[in-house]
Short mmCIF file of C-alpha atoms in Angstrom, two decimals:
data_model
loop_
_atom_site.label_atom_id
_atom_site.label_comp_id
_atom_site.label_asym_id
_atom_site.label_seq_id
_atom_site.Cartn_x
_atom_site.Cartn_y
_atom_site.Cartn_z
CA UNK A 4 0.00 0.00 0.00
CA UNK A 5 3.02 2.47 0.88
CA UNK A 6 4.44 1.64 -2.47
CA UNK A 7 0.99 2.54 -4.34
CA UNK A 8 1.04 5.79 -2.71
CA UNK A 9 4.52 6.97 -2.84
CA UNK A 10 4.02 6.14 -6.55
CA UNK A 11 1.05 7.83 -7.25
CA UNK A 12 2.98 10.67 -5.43
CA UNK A 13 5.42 10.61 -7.59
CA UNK A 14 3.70 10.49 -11.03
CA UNK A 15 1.91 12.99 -9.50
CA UNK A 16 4.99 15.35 -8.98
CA UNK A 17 5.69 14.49 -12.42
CA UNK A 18 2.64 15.09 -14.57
CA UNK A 19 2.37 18.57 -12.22
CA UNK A 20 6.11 19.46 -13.12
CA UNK A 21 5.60 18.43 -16.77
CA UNK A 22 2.33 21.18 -17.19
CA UNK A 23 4.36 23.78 -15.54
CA UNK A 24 7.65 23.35 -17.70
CA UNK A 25 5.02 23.23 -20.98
CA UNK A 26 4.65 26.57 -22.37
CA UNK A 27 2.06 27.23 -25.07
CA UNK A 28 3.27 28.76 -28.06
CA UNK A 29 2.76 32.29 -28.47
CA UNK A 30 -0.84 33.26 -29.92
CA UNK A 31 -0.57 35.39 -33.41
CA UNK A 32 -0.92 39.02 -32.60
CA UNK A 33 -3.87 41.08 -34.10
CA UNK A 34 -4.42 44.26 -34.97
CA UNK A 35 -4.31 46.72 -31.87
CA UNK A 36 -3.16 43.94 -29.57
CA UNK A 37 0.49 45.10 -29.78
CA UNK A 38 2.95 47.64 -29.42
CA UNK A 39 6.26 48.78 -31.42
CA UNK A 40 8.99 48.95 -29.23
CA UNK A 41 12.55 48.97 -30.31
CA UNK A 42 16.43 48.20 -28.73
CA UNK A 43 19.62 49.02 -29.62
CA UNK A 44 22.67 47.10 -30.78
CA UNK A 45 24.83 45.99 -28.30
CA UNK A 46 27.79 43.50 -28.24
CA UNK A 47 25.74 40.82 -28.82
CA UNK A 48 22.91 41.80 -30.12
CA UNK A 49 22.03 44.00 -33.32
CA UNK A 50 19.28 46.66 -33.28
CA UNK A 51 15.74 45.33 -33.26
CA UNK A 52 12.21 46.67 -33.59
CA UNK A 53 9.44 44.42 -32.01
CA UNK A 54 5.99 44.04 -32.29
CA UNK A 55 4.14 42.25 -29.60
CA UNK A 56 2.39 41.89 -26.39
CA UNK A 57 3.73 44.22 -23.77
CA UNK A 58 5.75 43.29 -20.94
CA UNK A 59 5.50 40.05 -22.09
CA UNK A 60 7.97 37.56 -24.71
CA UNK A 61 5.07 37.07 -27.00
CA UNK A 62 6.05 38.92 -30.40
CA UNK A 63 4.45 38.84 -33.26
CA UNK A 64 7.00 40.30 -35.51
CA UNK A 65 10.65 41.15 -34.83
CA UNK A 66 13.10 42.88 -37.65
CA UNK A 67 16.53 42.57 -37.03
CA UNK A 68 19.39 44.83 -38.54
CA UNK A 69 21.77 42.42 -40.37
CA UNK A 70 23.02 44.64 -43.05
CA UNK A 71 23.34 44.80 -45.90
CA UNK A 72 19.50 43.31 -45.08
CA UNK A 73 16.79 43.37 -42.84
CA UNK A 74 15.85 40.33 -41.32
CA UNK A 75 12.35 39.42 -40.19
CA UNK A 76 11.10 36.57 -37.95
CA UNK A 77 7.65 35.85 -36.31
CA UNK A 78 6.45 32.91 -34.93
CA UNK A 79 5.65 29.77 -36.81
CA UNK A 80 1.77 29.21 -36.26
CA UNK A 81 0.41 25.61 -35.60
CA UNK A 82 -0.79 24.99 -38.72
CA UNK A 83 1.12 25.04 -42.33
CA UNK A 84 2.98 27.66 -42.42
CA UNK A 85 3.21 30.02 -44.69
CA UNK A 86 5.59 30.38 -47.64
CA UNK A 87 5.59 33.88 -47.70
CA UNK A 88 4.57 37.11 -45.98
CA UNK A 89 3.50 40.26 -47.71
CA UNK A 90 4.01 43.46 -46.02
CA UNK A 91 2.68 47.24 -47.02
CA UNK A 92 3.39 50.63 -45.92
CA UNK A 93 1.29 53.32 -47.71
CA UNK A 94 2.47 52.71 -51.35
CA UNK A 95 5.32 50.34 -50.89
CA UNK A 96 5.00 46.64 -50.40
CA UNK A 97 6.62 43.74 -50.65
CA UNK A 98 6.20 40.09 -50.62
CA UNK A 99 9.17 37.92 -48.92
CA UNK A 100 9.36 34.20 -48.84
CA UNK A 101 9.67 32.48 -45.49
CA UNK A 102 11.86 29.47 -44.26
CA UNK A 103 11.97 27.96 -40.75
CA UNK A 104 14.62 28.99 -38.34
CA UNK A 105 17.12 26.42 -39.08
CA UNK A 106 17.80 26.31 -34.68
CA UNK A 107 14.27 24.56 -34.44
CA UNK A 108 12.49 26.96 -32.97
CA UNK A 109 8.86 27.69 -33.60
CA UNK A 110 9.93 30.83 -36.01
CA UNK A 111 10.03 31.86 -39.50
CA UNK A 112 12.11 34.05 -41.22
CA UNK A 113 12.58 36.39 -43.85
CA UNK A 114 15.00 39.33 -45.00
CA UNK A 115 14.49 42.39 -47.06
CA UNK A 116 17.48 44.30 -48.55
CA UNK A 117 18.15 47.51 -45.93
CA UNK A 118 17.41 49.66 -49.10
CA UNK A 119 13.84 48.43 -49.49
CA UNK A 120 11.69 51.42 -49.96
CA UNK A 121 8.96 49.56 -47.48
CA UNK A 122 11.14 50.39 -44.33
CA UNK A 123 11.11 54.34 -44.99
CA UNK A 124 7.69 54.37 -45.83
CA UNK A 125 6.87 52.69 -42.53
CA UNK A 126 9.46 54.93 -40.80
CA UNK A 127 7.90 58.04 -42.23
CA UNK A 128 4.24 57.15 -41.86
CA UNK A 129 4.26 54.53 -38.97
CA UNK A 130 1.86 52.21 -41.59
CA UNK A 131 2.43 48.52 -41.77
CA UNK A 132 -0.01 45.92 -43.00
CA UNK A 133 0.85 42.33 -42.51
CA UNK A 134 -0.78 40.03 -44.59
CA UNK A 135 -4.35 41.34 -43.88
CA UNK A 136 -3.15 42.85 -40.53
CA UNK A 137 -2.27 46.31 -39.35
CA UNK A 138 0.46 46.84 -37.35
CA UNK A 139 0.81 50.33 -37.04
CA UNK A 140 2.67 52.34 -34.67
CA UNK A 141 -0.18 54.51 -33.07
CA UNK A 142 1.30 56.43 -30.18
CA UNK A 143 4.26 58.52 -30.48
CA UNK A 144 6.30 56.30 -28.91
CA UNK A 145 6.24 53.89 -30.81
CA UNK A 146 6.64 55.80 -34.05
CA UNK A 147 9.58 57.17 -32.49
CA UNK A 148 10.84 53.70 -31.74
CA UNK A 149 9.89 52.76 -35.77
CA UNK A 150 12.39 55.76 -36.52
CA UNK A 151 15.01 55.28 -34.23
CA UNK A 152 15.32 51.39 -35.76
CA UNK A 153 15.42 52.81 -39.20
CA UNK A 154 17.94 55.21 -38.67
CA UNK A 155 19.90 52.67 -36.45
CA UNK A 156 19.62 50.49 -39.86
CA UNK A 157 20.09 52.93 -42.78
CA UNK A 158 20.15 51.92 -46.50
CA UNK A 159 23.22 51.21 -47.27
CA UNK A 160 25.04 54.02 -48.93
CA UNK A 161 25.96 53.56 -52.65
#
């Protein structure tokens, strides 16, 4: 009987430790259920503008300076994933084809030459349409932190 009950403990322990180390992917973002926000390089990281949940580690869409190119990477959703991911900002858009993160995360990624006329129009206007979903940069802030990424990852110069 002891043994019964020290392992039914123990399984116990187990499935309760197993549901606490499981963390659910992170749900898409929608329109108005994010924020811009945006960090400098540093020595091990390059400069990146974020879109995503506040105070929180669910993004929907990161770009990441790599220059000569912009690199993009949101997360990869349950489903098929999409081959590609078509972005607008006023009257420049783009479609870029995605690939999984070769590391195995749950990401895609995608890059965009630095010189793409999509990042000044977002820059300038604070406009971005993913897909079918806006993810503009409402408050002043977060304009701000759309502009300080851009000029933090210029065109290159010719």
């Amino acid at each position: 009987m002891t043994r019964r009950l020290a392992l039914a403990c123990a399984l116990a322990a187990c499935a309760l430790l197993a549901a606490c180390a499981t963390t659910p992917p992170p749900k898409p973002l929608t329109q108005g259920r994010g924020a811009w926000t945006y960090a400098p390089a540093d020595r091990a990281e390059p400069a990146k503008l974020t879109y995503g949940a506040a105070n929180s580690d669910n993004v929907g869409l990161m770009l990441l300076c790599a220059q000569p190119r912009v690199k993009l990477w949101l997360p990869a959703p349950a489903t098929a994933a999409p081959k590609s991911i078509a972005l607008r900002s006023g009257k420049a858009h783009g479609v870029y084809p995605l690939a999984a993160v070769p590391d195995g995360e749950a990401l895609l990624q995608a890059a965009m030459p630095a010189t793409d006329p999509l990042l000044d129009a977002f820059a300038a206007s604070g406009e971005l349409i993913a897909d079918s979903t806006r993810l503009d940069a409402r408050a002043a802030g977060e304009r701000a932190a759309v502009r300080a990424f851009r000029g933090a990852c210029p065109a290159p110069r010719k």
